[in-house]
PDB file of C-alpha atoms in Angstrom:
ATOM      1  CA  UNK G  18       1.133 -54.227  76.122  1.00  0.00           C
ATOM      2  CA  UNK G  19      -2.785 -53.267  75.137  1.00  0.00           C
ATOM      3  CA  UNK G  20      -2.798 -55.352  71.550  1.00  0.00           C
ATOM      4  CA  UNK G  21      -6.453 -53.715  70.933  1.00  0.00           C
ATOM      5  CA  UNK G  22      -5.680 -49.661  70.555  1.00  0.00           C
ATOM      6  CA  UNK G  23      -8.927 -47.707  71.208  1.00  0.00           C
ATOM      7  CA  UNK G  24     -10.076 -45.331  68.554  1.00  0.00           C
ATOM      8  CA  UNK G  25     -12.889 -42.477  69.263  1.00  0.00           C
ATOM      9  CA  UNK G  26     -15.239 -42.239  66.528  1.00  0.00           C
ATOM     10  CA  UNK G  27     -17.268 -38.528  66.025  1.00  0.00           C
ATOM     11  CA  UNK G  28     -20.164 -40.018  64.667  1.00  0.00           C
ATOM     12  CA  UNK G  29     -24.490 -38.300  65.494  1.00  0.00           C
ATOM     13  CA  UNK G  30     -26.526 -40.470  66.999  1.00  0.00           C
ATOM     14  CA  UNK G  31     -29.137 -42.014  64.892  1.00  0.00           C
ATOM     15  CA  UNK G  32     -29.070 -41.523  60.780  1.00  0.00           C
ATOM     16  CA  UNK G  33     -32.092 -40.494  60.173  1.00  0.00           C
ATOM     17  CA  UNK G  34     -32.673 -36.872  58.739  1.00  0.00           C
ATOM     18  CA  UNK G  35     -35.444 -35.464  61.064  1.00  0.00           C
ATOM     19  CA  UNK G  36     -34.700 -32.620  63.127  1.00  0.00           C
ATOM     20  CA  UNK G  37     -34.262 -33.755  66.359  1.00  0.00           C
ATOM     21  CA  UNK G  38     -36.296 -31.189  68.736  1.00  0.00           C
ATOM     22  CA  UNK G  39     -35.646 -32.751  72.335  1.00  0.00           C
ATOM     23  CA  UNK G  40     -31.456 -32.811  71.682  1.00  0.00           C
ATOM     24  CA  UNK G  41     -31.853 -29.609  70.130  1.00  0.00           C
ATOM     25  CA  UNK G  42     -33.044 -28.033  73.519  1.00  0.00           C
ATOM     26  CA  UNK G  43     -30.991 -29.929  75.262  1.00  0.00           C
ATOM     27  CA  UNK G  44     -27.832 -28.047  73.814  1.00  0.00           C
ATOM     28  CA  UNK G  45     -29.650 -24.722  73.370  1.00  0.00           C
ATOM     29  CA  UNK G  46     -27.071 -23.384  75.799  1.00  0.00           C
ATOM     30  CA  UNK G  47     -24.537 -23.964  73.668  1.00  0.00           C
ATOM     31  CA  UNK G  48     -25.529 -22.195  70.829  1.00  0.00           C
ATOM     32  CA  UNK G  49     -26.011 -19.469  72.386  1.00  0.00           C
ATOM     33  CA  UNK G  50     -22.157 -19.937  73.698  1.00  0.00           C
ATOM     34  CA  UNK G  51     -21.041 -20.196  70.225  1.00  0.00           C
ATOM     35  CA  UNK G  52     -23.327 -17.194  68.871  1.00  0.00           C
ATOM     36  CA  UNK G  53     -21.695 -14.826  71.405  1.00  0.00           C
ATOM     37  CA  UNK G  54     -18.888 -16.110  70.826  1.00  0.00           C
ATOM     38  CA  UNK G  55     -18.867 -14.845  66.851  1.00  0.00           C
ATOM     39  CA  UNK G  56     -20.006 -11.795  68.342  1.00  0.00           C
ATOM     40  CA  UNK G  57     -16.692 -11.518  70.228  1.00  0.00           C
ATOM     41  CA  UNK G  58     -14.229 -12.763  67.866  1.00  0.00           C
ATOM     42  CA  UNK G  59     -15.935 -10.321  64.761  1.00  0.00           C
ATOM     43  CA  UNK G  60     -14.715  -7.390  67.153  1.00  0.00           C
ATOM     44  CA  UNK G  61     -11.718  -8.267  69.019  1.00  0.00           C
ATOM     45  CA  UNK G  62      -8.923  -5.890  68.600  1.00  0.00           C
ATOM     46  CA  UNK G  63     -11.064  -3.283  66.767  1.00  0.00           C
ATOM     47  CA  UNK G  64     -10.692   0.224  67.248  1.00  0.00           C
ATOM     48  CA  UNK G  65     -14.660   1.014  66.315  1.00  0.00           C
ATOM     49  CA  UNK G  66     -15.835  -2.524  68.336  1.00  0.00           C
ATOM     50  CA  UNK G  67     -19.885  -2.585  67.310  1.00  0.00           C
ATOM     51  CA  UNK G  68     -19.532   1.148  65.653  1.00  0.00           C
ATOM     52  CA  UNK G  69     -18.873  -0.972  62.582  1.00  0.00           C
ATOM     53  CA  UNK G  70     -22.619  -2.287  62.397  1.00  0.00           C
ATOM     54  CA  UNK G  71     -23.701   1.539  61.858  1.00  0.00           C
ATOM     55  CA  UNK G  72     -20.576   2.653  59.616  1.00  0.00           C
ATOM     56  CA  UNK G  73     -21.303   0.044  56.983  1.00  0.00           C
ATOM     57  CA  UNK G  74     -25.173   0.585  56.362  1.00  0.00           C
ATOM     58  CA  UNK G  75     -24.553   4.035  56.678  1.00  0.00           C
ATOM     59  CA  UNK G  76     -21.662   4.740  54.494  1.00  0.00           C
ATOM     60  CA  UNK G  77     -23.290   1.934  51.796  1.00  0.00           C
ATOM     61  CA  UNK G  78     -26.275   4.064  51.955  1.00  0.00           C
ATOM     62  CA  UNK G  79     -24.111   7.848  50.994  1.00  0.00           C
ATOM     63  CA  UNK G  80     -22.773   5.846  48.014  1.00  0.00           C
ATOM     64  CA  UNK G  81     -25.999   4.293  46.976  1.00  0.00           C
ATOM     65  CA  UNK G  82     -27.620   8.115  47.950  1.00  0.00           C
ATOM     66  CA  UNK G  83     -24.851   9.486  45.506  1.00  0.00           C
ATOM     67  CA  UNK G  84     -25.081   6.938  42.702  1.00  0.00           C
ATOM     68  CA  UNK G  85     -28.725   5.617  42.596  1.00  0.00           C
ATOM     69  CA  UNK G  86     -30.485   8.777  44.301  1.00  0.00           C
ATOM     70  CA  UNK G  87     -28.981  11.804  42.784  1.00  0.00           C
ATOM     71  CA  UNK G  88     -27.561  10.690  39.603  1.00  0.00           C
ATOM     72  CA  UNK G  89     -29.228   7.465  38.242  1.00  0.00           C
ATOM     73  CA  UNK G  90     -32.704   9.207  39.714  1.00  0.00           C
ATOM     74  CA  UNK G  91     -33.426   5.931  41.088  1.00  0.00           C
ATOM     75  CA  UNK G  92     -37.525   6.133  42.201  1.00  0.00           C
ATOM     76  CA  UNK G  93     -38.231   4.818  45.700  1.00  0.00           C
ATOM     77  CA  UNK G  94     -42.343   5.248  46.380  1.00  0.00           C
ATOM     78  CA  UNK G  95     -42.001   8.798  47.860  1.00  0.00           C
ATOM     79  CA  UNK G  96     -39.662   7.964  50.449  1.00  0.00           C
ATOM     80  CA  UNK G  97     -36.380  10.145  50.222  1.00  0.00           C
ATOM     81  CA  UNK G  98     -33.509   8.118  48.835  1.00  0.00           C
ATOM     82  CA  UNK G  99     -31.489   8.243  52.120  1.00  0.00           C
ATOM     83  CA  UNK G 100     -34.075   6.737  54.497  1.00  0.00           C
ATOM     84  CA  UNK G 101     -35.235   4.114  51.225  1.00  0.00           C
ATOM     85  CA  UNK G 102     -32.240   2.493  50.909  1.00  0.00           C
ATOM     86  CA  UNK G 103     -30.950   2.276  54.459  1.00  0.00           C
ATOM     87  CA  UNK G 104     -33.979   0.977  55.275  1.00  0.00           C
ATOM     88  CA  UNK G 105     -33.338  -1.928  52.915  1.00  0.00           C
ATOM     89  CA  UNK G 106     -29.495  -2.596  53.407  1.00  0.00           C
ATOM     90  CA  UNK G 107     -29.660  -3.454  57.344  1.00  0.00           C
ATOM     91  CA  UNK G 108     -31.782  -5.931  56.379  1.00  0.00           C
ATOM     92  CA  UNK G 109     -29.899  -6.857  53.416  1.00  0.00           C
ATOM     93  CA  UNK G 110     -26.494  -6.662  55.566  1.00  0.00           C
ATOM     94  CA  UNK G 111     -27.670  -8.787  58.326  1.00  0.00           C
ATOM     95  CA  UNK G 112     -28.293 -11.631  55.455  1.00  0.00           C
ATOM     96  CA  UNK G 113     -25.309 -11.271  53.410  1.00  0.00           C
ATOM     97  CA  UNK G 114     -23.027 -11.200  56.561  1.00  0.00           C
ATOM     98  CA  UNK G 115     -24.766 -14.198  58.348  1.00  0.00           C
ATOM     99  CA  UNK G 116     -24.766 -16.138  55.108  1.00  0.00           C
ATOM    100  CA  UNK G 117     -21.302 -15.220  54.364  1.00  0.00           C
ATOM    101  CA  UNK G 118     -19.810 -16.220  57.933  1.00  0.00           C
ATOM    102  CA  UNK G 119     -22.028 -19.454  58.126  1.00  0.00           C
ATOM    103  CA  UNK G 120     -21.148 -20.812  54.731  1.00  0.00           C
ATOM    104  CA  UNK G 121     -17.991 -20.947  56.071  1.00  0.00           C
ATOM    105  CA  UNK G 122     -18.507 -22.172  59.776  1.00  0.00           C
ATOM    106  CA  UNK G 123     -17.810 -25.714  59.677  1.00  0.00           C
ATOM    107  CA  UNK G 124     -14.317 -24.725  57.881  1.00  0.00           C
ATOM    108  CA  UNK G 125     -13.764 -22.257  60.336  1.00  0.00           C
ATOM    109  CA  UNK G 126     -14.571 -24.398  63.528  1.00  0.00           C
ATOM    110  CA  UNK G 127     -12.500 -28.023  62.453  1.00  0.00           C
ATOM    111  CA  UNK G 128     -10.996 -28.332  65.434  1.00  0.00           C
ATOM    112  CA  UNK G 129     -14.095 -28.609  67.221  1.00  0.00           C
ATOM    113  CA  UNK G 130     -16.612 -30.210  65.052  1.00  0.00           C
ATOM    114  CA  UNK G 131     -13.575 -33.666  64.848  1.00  0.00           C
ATOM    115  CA  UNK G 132     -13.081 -33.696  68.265  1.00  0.00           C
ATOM    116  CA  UNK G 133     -16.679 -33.150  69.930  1.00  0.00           C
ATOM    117  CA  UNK G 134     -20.294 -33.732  69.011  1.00  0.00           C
ATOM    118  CA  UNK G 135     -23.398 -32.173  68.849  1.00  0.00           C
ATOM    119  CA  UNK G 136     -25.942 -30.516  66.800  1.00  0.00           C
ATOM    120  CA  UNK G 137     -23.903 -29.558  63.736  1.00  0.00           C
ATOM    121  CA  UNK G 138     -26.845 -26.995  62.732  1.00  0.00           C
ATOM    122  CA  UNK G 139     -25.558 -24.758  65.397  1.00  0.00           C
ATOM    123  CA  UNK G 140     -22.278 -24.284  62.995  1.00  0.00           C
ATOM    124  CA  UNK G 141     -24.159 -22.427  60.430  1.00  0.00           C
ATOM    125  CA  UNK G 142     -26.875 -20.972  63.179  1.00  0.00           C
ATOM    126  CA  UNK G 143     -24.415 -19.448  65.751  1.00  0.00           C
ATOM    127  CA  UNK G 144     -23.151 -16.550  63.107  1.00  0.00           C
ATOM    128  CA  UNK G 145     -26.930 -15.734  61.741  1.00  0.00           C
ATOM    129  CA  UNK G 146     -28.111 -15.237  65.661  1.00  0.00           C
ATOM    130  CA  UNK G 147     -25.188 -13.139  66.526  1.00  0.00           C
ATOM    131  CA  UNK G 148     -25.483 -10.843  63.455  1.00  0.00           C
ATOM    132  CA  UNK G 149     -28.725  -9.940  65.363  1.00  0.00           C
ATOM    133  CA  UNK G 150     -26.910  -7.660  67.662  1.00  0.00           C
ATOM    134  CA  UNK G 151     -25.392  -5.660  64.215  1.00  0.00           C
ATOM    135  CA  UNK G 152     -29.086  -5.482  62.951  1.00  0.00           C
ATOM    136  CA  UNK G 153     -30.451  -3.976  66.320  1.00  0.00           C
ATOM    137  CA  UNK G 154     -27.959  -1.425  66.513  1.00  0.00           C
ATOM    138  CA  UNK G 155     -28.537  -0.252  62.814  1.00  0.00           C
ATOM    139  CA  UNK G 156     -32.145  -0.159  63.536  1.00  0.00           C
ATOM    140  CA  UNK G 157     -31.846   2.432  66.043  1.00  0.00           C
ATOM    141  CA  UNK G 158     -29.991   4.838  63.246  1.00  0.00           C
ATOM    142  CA  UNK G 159     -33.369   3.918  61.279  1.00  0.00           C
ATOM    143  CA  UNK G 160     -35.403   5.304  63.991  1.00  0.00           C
ATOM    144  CA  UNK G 161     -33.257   8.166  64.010  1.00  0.00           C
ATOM    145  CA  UNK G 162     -33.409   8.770  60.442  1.00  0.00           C
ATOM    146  CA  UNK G 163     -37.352   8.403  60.955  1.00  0.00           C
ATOM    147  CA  UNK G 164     -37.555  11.097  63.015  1.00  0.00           C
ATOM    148  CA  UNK G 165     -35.381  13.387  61.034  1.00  0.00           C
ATOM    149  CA  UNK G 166     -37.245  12.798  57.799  1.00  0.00           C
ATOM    150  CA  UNK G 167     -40.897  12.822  59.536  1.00  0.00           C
ATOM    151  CA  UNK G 168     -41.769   9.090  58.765  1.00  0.00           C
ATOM    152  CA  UNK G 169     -43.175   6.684  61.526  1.00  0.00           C
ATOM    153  CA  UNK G 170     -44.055   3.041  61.616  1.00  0.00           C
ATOM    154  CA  UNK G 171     -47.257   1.572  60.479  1.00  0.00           C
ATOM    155  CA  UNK G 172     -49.043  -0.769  63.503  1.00  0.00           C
ATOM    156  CA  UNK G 173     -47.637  -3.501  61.290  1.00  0.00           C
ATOM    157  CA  UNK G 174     -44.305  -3.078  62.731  1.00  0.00           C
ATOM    158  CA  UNK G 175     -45.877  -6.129  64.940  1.00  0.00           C
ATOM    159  CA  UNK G 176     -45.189  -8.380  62.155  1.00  0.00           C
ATOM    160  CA  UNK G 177     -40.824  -7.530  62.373  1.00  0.00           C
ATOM    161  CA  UNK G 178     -40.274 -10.778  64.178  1.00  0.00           C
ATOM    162  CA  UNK G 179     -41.765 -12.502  61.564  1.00  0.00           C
ATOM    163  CA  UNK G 180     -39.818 -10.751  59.026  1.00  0.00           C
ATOM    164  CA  UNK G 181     -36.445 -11.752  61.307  1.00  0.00           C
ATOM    165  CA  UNK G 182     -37.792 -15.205  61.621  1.00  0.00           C
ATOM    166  CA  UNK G 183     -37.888 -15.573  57.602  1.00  0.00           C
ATOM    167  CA  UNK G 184     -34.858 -14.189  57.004  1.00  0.00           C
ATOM    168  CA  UNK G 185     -32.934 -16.028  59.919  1.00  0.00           C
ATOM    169  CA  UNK G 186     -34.633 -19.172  58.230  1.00  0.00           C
ATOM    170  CA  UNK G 187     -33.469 -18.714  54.761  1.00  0.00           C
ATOM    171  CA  UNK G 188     -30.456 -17.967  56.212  1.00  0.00           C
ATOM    172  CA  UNK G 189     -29.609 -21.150  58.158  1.00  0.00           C
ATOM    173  CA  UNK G 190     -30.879 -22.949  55.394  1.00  0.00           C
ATOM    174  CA  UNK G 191     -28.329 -21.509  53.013  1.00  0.00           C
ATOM    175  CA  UNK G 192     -25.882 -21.553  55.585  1.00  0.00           C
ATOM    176  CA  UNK G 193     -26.245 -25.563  55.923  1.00  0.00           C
ATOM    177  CA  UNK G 194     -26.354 -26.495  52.536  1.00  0.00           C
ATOM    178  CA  UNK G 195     -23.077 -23.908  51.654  1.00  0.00           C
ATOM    179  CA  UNK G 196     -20.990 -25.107  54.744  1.00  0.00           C
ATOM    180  CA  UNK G 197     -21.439 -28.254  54.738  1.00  0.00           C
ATOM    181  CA  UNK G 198     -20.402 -28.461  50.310  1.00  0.00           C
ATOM    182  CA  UNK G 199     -17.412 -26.412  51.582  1.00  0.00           C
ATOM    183  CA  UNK G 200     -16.039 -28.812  54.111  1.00  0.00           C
ATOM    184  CA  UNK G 201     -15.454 -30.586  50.733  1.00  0.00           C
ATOM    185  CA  UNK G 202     -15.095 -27.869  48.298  1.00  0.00           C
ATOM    186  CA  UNK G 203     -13.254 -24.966  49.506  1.00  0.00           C
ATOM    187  CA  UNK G 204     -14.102 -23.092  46.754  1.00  0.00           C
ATOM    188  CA  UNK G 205     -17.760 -22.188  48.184  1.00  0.00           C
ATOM    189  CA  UNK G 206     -15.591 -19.059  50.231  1.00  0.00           C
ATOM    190  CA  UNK G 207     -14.590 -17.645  47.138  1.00  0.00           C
ATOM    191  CA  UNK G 208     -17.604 -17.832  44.954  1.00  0.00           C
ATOM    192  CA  UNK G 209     -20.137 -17.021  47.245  1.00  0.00           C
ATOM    193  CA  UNK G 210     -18.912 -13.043  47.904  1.00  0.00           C
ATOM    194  CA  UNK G 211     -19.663 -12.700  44.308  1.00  0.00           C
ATOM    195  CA  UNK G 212     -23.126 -14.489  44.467  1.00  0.00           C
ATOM    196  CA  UNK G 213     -23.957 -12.246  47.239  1.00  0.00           C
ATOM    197  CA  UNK G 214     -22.843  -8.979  45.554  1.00  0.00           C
ATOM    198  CA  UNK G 215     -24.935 -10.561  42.416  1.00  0.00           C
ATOM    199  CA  UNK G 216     -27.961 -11.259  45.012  1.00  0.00           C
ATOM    200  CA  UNK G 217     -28.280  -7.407  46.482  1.00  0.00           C
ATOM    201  CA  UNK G 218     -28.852  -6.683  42.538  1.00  0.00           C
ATOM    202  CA  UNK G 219     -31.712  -9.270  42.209  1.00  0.00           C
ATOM    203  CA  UNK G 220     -33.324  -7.804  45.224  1.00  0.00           C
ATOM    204  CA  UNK G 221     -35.199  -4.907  46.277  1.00  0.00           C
ATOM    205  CA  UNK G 222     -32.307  -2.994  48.050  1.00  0.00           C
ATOM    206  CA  UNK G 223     -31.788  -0.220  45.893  1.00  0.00           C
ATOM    207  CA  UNK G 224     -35.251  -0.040  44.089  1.00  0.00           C
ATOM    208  CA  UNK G 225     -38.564  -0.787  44.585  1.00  0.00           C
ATOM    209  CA  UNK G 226     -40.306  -3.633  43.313  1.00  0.00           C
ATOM    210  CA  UNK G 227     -43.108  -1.142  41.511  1.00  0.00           C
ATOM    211  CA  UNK G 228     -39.940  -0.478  39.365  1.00  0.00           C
ATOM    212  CA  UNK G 229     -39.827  -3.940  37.607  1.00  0.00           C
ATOM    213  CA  UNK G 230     -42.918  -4.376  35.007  1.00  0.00           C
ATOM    214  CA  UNK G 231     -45.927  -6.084  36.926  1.00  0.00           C
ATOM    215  CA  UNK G 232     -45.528  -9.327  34.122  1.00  0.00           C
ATOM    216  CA  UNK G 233     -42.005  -9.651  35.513  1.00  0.00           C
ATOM    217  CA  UNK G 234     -42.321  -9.273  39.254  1.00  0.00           C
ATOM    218  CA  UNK G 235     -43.267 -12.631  39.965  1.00  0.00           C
ATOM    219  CA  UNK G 236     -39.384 -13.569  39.093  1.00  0.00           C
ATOM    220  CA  UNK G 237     -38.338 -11.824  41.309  1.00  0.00           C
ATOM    221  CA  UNK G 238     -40.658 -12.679  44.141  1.00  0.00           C
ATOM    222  CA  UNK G 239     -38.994 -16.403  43.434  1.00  0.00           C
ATOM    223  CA  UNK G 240     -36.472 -14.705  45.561  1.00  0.00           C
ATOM    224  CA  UNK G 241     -37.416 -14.808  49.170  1.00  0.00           C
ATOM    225  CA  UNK G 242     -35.311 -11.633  49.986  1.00  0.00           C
ATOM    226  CA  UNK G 243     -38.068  -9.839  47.670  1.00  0.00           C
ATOM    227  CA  UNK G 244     -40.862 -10.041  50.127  1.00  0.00           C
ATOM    228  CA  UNK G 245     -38.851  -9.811  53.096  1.00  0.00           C
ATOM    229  CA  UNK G 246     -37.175  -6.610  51.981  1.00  0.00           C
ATOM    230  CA  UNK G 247     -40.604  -5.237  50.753  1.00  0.00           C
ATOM    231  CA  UNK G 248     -42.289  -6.102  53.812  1.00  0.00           C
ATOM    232  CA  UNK G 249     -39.817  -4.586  56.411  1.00  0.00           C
ATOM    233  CA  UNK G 250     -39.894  -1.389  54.365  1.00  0.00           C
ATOM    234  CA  UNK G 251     -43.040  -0.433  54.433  1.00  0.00           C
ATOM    235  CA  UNK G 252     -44.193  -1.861  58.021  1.00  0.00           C
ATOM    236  CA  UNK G 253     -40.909   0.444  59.186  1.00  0.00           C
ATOM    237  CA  UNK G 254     -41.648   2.941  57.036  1.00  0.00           C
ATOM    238  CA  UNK G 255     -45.438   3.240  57.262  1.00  0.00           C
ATOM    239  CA  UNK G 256     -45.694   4.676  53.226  1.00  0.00           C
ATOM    240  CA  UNK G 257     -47.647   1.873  51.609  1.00  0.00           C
ATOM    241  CA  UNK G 258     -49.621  -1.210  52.089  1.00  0.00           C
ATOM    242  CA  UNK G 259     -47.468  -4.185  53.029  1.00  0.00           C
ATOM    243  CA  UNK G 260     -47.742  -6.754  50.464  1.00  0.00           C
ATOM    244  CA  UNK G 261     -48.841 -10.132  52.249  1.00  0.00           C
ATOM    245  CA  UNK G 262     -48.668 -12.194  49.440  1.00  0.00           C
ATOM    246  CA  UNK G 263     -45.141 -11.471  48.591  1.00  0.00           C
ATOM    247  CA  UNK G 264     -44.289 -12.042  52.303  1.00  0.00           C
ATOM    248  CA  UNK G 265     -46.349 -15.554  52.830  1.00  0.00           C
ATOM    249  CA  UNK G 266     -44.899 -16.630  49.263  1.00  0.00           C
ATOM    250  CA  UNK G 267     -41.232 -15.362  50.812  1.00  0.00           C
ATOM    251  CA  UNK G 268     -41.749 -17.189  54.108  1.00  0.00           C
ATOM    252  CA  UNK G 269     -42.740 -20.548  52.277  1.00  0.00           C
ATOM    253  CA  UNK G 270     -39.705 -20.637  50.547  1.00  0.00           C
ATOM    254  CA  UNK G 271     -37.914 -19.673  53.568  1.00  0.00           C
ATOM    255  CA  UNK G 272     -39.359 -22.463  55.345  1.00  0.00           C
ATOM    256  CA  UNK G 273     -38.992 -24.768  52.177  1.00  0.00           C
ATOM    257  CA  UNK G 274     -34.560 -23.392  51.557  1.00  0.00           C
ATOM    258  CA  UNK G 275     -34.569 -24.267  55.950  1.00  0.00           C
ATOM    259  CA  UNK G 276     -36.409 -27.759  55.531  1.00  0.00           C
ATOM    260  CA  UNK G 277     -33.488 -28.267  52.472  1.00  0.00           C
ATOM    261  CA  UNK G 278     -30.453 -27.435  54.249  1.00  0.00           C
ATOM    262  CA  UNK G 279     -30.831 -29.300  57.595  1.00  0.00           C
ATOM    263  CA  UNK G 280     -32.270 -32.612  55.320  1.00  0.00           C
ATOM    264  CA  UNK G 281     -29.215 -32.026  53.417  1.00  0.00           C
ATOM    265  CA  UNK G 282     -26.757 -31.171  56.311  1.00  0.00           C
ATOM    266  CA  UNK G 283     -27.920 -34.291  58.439  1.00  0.00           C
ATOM    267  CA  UNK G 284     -27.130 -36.750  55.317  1.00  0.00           C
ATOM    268  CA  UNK G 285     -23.428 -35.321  54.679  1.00  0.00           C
ATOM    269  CA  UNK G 286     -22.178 -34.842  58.223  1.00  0.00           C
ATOM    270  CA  UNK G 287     -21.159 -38.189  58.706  1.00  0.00           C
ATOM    271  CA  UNK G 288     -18.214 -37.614  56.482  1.00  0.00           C
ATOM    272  CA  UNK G 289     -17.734 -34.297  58.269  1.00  0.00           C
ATOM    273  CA  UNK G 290     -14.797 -35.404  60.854  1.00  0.00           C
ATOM    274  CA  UNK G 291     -13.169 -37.177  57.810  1.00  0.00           C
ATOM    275  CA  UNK G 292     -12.649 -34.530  55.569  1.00  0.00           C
ATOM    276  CA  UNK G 293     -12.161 -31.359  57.718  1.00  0.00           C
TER     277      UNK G 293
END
């Protein structure tokens, strides 16, 4: 009889909180796996299977049309209402929804994060990569609503990975700080819808940011979303000047929110296996 039981233990390697690049790569494969995997499960045993990443933006934007455009007169810099806010709300969508899903992926995937280890980052990155695919398909109904209303991008369409690359950064940065307080408060999946519907209200979605009084607009550049959502407007839309200090101001604190989370995810996963 074995007097000396053995017990696994899912603990990282190492304790310190730098982002470790080589083991990173070395599982790259695997988020990938887990990314296409969200893209999989989000549509399984749906009648409309990826038709649903044009029906929301588009039916969002024939309410906000309705609401904002025709009867609250909303401006939008000479760009008909329609194309304006759709142009906004795939961007918008493809944050809320990868935010949403990611503050919730450690939850979500127990089984596997106290049974196996590696990067937990991957958790909260596999749902904002996969919400790519939702945000490519709605840009093609942009380009089609482009041609219909005359409008073409500006050559500073270059700079829409960049845009991507901030917003996937805020994202994952949110999305590690969120999931990881919810694997020990569960009430982080019921706040955070409201936050988020809060959020698209604080940000340049629905109006421009020449709407808010120039003494004001700095608060609301303190939102990274501000100069994201400005910036992929107008490079898309080709109807004003893109605004590179509200974008290098937006991609700081992008960078800063990303630097935040993983500092903060890689000092409370140790407890991770324990609580879950």
């Amino acid at each position: 009889m074995n007097d000396h039981p053995h017990h696994r233990f899912i603990r990282p390697p190492g304790k310190g909180i730098n982002i470790n690049v080589p083991e990173l790569w070395a599982y790259r494969e695997l988020l990938f796996y887990l990314a296409w995997r969200e893209v999989k499960i989000r549509y399984k045993q749906t009648a409309m299977g990826a038709g649903w990443a044009v029906l929301q933006p588009l039916f969002t934007m024939i309410i906000f049309t309705l609401l904002f455009g025709r009867l609250a007169k909303m401006p939008s810099d000479g760009v008909p209402y329609p194309l304006f806010s759709f142009t906004g709300l795939i961007l918008w969508i493809f944050f809320s929804n990868a935010l949403s899903h990611a503050s919730t992926s450690m939850v979500d995937n127990a089984q596997m994060l106290s049974k196996v280890y590696f990067p937990r980052i991957f958790f909260p990155a596999a749902p904002v990569i996969s919400g790519l695919l939702d945000y490519f398909i709605s840009l093609l109904v942009l380009f089609a609503l482009m041609v219909i209303y005359g409008f073409a991008p500006s050559v500073g369409i270059l700079l829409l990975p960049v845009i991507l690359g901030g917003t996937i950064l805020f994202a994952i940065g949110l999305g590690c700080i969120l999931s990881s307080v919810c694997v020990k408060y569960r009430d982080v999946q019921f706040a955070l819808p409201f936050f988020i519907q809060l959020a698209m209200f604080a940000s340049p979605v629905i109006y421009p940011v020449s709407m808010v009084p120039d003494n004001l607009q700095w608060l609301l550049y303190l939102n990274p979303m501000t100069g994201l959502l400005d910036l992929h407007r107008s490079v898309l839309l080709g109807h004003m000047a893109p605004d590179l200090n509200g974008f290098i101001v937006a991609i700081g604190i992008s960078i800063l929110v990303f630097v935040l989370g993983v500092v903060y995810l890689k000092k409370t996963e140790y407890y991770f296996a324990d609580l879950i």
